[in-house]
PDB file of C-alpha atoms in Angstrom:
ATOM      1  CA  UNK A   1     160.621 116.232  73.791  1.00 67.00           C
ATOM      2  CA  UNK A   2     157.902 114.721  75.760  1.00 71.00           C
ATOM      3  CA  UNK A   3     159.074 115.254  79.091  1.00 74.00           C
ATOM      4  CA  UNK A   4     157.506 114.154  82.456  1.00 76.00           C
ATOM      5  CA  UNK A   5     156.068 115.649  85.028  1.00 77.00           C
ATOM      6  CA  UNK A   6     159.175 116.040  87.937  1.00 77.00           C
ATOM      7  CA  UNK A   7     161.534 119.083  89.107  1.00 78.00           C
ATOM      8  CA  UNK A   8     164.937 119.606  86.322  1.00 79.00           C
ATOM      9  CA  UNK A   9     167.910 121.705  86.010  1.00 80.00           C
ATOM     10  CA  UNK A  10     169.064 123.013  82.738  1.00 80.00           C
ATOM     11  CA  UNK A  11     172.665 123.903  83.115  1.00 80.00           C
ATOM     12  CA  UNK A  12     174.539 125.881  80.612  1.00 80.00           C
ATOM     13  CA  UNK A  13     178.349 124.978  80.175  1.00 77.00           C
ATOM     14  CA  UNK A  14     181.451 126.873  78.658  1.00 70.00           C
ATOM     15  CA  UNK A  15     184.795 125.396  78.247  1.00 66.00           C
ATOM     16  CA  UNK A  16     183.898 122.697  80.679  1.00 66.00           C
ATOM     17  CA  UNK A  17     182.700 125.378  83.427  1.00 67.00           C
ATOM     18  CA  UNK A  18     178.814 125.436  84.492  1.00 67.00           C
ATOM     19  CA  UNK A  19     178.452 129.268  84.258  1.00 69.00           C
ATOM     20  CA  UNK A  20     174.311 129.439  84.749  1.00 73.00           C
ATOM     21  CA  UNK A  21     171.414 127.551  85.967  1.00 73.00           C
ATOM     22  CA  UNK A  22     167.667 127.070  84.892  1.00 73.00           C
ATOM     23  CA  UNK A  23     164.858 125.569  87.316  1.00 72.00           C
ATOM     24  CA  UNK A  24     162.193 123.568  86.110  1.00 71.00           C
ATOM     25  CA  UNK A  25     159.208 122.314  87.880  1.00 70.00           C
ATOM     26  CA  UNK A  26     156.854 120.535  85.869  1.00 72.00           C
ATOM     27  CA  UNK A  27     153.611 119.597  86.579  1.00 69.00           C
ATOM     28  CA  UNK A  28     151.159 119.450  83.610  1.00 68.00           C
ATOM     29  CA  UNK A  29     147.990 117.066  83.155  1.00 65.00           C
ATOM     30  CA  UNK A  30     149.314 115.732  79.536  1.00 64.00           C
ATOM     31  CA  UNK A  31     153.209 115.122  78.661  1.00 59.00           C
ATOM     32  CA  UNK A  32     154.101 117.899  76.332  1.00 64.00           C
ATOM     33  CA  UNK A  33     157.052 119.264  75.081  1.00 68.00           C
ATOM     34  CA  UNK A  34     159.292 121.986  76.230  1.00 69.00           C
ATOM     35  CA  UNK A  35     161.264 124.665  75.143  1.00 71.00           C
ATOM     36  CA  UNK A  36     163.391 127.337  77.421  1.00 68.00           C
ATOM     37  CA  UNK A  37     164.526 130.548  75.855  1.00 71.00           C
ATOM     38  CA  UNK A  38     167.814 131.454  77.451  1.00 72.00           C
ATOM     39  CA  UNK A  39     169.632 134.928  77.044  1.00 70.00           C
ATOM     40  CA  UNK A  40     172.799 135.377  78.657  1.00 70.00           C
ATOM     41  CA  UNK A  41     176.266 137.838  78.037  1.00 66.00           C
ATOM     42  CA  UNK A  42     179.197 137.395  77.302  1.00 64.00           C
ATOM     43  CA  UNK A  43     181.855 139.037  79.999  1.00 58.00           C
ATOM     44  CA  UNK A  44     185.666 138.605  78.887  1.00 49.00           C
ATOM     45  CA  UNK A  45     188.184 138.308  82.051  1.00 42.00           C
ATOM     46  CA  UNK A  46     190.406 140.899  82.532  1.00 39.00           C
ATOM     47  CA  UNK A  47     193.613 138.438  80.857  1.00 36.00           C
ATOM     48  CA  UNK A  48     190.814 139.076  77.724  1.00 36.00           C
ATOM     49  CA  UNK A  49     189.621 134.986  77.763  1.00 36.00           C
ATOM     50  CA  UNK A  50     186.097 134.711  77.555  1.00 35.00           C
ATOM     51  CA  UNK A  51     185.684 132.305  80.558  1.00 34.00           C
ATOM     52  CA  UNK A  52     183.596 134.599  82.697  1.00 32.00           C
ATOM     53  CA  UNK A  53     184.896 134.790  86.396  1.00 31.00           C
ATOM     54  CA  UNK A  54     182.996 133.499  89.550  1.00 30.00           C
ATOM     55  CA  UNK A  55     181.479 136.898  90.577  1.00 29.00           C
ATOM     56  CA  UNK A  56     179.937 137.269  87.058  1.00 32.00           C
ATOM     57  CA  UNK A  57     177.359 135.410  86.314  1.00 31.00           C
ATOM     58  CA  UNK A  58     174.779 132.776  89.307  1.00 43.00           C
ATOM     59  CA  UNK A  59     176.463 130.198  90.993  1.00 49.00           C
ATOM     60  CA  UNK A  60     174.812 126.607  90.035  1.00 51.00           C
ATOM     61  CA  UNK A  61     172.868 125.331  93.289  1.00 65.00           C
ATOM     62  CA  UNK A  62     174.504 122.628  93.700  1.00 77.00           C
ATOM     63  CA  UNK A  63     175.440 121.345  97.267  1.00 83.00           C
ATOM     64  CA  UNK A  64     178.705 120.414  97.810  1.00 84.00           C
ATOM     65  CA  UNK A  65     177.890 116.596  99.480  1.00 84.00           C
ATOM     66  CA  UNK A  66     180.621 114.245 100.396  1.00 83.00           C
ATOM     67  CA  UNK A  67     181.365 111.115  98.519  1.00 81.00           C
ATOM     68  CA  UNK A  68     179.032 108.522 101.532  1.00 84.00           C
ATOM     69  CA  UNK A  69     176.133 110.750 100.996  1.00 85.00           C
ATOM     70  CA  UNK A  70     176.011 111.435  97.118  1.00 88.00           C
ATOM     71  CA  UNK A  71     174.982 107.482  96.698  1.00 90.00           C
ATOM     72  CA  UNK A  72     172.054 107.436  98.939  1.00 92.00           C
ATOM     73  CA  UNK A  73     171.229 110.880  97.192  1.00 91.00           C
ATOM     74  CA  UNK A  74     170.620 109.458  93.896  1.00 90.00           C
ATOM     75  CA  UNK A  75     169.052 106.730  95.221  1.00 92.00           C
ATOM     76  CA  UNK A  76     166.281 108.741  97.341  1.00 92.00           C
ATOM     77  CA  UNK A  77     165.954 110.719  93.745  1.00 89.00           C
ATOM     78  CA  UNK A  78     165.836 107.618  91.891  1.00 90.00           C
ATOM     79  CA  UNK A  79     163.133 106.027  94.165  1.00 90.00           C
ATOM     80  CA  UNK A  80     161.233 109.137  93.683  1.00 89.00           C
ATOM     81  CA  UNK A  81     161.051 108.630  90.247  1.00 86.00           C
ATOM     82  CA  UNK A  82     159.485 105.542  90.456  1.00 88.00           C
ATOM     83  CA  UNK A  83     156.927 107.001  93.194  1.00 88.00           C
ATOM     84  CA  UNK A  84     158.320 105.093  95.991  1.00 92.00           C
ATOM     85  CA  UNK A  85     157.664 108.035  98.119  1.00 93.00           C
ATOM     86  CA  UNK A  86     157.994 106.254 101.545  1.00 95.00           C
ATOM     87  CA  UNK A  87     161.627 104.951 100.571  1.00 95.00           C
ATOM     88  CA  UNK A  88     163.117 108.024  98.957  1.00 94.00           C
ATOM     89  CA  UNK A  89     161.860 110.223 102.039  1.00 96.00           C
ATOM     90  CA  UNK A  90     163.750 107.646 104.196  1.00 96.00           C
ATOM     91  CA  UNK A  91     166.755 107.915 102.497  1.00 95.00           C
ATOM     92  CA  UNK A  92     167.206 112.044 102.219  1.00 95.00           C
ATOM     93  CA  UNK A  93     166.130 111.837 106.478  1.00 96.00           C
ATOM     94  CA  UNK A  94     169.198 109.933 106.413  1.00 95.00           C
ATOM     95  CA  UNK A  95     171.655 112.060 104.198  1.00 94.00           C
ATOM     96  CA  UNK A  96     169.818 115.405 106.144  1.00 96.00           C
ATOM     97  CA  UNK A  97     170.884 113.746 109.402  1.00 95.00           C
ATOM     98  CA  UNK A  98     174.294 113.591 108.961  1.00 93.00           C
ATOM     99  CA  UNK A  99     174.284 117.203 106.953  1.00 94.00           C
ATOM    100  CA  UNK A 100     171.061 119.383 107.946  1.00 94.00           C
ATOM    101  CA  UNK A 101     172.761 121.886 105.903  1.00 94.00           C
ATOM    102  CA  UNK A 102     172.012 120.206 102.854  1.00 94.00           C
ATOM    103  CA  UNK A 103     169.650 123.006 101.315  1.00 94.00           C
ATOM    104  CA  UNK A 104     169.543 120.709  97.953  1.00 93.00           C
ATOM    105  CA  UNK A 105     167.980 117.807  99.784  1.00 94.00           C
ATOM    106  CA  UNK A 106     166.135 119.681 102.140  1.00 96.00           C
ATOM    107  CA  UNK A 107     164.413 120.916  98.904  1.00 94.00           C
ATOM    108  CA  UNK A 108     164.236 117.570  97.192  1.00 94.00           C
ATOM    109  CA  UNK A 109     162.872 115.980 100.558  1.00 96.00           C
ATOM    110  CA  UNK A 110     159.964 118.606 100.648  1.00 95.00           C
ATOM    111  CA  UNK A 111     158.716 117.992  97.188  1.00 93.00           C
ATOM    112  CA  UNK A 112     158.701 114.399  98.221  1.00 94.00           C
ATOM    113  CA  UNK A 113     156.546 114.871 100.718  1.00 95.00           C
ATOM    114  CA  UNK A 114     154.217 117.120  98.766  1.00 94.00           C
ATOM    115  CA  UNK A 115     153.701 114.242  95.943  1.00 91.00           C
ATOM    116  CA  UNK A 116     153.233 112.241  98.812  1.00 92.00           C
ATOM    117  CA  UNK A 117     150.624 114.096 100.103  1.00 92.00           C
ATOM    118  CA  UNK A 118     152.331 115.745 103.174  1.00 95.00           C
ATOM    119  CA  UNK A 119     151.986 119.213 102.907  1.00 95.00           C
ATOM    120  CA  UNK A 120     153.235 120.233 106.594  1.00 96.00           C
ATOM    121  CA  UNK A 121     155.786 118.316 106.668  1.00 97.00           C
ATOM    122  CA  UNK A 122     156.473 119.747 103.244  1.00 96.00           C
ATOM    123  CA  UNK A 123     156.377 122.911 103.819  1.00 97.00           C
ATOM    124  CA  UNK A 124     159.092 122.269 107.101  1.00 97.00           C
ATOM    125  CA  UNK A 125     161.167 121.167 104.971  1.00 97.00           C
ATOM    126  CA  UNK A 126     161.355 123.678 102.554  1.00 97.00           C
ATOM    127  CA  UNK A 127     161.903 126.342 105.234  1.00 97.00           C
ATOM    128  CA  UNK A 128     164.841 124.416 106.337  1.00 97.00           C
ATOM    129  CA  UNK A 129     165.912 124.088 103.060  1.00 96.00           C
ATOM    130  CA  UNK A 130     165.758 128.417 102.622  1.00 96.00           C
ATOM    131  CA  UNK A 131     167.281 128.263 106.194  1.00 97.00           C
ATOM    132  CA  UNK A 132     170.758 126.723 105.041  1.00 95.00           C
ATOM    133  CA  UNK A 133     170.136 129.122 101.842  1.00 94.00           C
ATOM    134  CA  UNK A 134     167.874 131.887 101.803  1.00 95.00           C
ATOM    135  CA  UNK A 135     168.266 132.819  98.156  1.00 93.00           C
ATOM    136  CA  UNK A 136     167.342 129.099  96.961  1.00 93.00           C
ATOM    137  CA  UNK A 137     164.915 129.900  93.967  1.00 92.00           C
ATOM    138  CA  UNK A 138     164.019 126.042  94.075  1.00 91.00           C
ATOM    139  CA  UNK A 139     163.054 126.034  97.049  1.00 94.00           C
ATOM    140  CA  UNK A 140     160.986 129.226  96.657  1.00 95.00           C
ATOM    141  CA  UNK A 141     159.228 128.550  93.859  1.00 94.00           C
ATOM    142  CA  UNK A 142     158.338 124.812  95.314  1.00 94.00           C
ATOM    143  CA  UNK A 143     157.106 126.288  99.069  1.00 96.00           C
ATOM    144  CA  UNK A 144     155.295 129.268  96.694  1.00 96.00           C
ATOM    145  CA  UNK A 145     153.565 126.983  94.764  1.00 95.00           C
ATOM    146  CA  UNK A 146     152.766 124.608  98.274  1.00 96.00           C
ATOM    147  CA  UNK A 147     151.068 127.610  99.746  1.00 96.00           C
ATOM    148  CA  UNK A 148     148.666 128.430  96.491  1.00 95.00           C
ATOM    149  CA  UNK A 149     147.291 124.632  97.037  1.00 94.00           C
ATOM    150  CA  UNK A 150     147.166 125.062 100.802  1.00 95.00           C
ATOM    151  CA  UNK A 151     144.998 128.657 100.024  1.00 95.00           C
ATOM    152  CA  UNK A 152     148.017 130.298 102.299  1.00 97.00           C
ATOM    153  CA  UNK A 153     147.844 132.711  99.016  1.00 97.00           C
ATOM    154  CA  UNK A 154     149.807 135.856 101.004  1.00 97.00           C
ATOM    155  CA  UNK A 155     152.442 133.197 101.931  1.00 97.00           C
ATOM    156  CA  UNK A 156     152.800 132.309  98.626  1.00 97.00           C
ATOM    157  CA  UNK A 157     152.948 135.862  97.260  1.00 97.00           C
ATOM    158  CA  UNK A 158     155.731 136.566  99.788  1.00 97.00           C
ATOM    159  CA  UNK A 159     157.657 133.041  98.633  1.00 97.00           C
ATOM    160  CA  UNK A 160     157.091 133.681  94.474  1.00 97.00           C
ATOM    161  CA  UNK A 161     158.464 137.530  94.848  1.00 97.00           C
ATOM    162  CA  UNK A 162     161.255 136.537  96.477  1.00 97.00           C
ATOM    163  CA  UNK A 163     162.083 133.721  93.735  1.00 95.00           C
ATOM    164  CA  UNK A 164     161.182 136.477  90.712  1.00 95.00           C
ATOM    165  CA  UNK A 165     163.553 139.080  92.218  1.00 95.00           C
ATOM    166  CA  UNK A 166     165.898 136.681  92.301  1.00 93.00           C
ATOM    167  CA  UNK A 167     165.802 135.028  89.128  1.00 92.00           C
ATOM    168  CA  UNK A 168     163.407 137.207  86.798  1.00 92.00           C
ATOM    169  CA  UNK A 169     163.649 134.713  83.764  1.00 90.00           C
ATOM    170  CA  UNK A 170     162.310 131.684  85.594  1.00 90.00           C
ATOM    171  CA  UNK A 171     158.157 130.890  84.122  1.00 91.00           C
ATOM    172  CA  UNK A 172     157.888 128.972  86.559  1.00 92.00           C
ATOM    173  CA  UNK A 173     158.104 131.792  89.344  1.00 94.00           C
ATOM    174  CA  UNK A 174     156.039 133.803  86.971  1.00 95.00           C
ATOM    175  CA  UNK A 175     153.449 132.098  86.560  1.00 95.00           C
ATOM    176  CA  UNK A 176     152.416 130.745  90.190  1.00 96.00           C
ATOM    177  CA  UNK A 177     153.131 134.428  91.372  1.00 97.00           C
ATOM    178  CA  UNK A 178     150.360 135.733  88.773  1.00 96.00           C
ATOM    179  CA  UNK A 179     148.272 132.979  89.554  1.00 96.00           C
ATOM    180  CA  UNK A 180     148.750 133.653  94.157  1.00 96.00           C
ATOM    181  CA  UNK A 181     147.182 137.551  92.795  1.00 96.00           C
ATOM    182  CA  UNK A 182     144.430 135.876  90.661  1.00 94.00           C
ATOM    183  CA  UNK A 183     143.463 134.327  94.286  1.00 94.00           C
ATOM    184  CA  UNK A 184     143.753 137.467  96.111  1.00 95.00           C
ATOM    185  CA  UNK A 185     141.189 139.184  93.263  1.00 93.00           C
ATOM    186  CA  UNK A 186     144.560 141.592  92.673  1.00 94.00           C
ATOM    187  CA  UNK A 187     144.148 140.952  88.040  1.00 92.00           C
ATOM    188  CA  UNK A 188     146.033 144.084  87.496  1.00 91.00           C
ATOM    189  CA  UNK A 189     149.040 142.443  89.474  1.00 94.00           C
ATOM    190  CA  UNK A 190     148.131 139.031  87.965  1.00 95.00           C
ATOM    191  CA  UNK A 191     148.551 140.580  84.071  1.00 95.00           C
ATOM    192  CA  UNK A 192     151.929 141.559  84.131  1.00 95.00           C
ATOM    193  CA  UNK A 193     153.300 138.107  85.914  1.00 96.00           C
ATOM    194  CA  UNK A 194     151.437 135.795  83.878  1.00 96.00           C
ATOM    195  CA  UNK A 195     152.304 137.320  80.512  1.00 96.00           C
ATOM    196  CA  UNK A 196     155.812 137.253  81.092  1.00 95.00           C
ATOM    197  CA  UNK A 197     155.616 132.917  82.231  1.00 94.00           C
ATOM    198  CA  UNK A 198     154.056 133.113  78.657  1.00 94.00           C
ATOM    199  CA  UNK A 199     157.042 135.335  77.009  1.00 92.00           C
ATOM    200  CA  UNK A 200     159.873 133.162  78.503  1.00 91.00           C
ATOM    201  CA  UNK A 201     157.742 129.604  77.867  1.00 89.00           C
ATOM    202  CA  UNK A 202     155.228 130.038  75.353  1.00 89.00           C
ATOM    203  CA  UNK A 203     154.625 126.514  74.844  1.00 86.00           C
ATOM    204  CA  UNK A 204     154.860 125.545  78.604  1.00 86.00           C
ATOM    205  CA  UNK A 205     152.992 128.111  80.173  1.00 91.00           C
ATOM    206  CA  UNK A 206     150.034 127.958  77.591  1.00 91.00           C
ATOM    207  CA  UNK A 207     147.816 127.672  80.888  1.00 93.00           C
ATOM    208  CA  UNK A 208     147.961 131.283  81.571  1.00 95.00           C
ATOM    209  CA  UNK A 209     146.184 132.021  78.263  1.00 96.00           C
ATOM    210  CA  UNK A 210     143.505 130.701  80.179  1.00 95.00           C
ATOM    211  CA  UNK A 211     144.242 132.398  83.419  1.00 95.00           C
ATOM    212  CA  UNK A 212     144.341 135.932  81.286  1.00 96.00           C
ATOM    213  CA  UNK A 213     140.836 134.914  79.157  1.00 95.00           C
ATOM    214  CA  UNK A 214     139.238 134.140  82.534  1.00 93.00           C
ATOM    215  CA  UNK A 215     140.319 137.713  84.257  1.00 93.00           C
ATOM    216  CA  UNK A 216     139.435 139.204  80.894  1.00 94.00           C
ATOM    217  CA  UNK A 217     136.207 138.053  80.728  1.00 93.00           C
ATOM    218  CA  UNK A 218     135.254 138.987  84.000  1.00 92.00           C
ATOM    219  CA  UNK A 219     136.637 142.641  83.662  1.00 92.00           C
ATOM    220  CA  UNK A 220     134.280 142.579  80.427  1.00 94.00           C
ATOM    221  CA  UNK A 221     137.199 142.529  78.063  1.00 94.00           C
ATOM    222  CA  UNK A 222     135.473 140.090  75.869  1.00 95.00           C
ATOM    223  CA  UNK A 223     137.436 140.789  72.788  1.00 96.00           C
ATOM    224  CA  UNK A 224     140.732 140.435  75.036  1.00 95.00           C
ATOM    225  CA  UNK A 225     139.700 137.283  76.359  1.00 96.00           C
ATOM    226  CA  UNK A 226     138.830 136.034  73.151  1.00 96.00           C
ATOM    227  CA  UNK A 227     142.174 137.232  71.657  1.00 96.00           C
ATOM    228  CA  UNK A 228     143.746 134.996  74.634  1.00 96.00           C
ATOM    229  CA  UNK A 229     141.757 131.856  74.062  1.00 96.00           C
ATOM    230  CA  UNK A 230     142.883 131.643  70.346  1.00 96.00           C
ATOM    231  CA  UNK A 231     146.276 131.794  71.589  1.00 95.00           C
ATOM    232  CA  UNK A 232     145.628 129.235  73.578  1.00 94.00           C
ATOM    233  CA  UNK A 233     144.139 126.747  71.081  1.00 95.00           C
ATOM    234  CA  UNK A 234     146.555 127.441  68.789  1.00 93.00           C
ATOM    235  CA  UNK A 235     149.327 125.814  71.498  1.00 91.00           C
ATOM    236  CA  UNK A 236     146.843 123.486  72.885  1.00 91.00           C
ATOM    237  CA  UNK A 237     144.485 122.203  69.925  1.00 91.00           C
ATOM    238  CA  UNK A 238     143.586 119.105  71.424  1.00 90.00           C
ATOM    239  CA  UNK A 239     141.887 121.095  73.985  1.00 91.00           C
ATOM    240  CA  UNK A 240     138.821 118.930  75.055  1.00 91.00           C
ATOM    241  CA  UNK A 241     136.483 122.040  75.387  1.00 92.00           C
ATOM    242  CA  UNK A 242     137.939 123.657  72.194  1.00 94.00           C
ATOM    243  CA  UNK A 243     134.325 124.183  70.469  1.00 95.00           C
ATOM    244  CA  UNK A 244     133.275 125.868  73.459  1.00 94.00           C
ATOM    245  CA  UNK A 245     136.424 128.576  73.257  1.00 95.00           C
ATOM    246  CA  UNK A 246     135.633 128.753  69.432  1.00 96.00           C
ATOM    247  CA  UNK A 247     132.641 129.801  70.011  1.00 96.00           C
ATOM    248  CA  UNK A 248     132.752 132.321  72.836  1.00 96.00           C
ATOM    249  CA  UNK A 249     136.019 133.366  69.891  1.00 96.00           C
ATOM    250  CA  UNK A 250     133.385 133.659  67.151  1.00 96.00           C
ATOM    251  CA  UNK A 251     131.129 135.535  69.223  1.00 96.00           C
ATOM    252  CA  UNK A 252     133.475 138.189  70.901  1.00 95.00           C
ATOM    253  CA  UNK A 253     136.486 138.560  68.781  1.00 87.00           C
TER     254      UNK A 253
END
């Protein structure tokens, strides 16, 4: 309920085991709250125990630090928090000196330096971060969604497909990759991506209502558009401009 902007992890435990992962990166103009369908199966073992086995299901990304390091880890993300930017960037240099192989805080350190305002050295640091790990969603979806406010939109297309493939269910992916087509005037592409942020986060991805309306409208799909901005208000119904959308509803639905 009412959760802040940031980057989060929703794990999913069984028996004590973390058997699946969920990234979050949220970054919303009003604190909202947020809900994450989940779907996963059940695999028995072959004793017939219900613990699924390694191969089975996504390994958590979660780097494997030693004991010195995981202090000064917290403490960069902790600094973060509070938007000590300069500080927390200071201390993941530190932990990334002694490990560059640390894809985790490779990641962390480049969405640092994007808050901060850095994007090249952002953007470095996510490739170092894919480097260690290639098949880092995080780090995808983060260097994706970089590119779309650096207008490297092909960049971003080739980051956000990547980070779908891997993990289909993630909104997050979703939605940026619909929105890198919007900027590339590819809508047909945009539709399909943008839907399915709203099916798997209907709440959190209320945005693309817009995104669709907009396409819509321009296509001259005025009843389609219209269909998508009452979808919209009825997440969003604080809206400032919502007697503007009721009207263009009212006049095209």
């Amino acid at each position: 309920m009412a959760i802040r902007n940031g980057e989060y992890d929703l794990a999913v435990e069984s028996e004590g085991v973390e058997i699946a992962k969920f990234h979050w990166f949220i970054q919303e103009n009003r604190s909202t709250d947020r809900r994450q369908d989940i779907t996963l199966i059940w695999r028995s073992s072959p004793s017939g125990q219900g613990v699924p086995g390694g191969t089975e299901v996504p390994a958590a990304d979660l780097y494997k630090r030693n004991s010195q390091s995981q202090p000064g880890y917290e403490q960069a993300l902790q600094a973060a928090a509070r938007k000590e930017y300069d500080k927390a960037i200071e201390l993941m240099k530190k932990i990334l000196a002694e490990d560059p192989k640390d894809f985790e805080a490779w990641s962390k350190l480049g969405l640092m330096q994007f808050l901060k305002g850095d994007a090249a050295e952002s953007e470095k640091s996510y490739m170092h971060s894919l480097e260690a790990k290639p098949d880092y969603v995080a780090a995808l979806v983060n260097l994706g969604n970089l590119r779309i406010t650096t207008k490297n939109f092909d960049g971003a297309i080739e980051s956000l497909s990547k980070a779908v493939e891997l993990q289909p269910v993630s909104a997050d992916a979703n939605y940026l990759l619909g929105e890198a087509y919007l900027q590339v005037k590819k809508g047909s592409k945009a539709v399909g991506y943008l839907t399915e942020a709203i099916r798997l986060d209907p709440t959190g991805k209320a945005d693309a209502h817009l995104r669709l309306a907009a396409l819509y409208n321009a296509a001259k799909l005025k009843d389609k558009a219209a269909a998508e901005y009452e979808q919209f208000l009825a997440k969003r119904p604080d809206y400032p401009d919502r007697k503007k959308l009721e009207e263009y509803i009212r006049q095209n639905k």
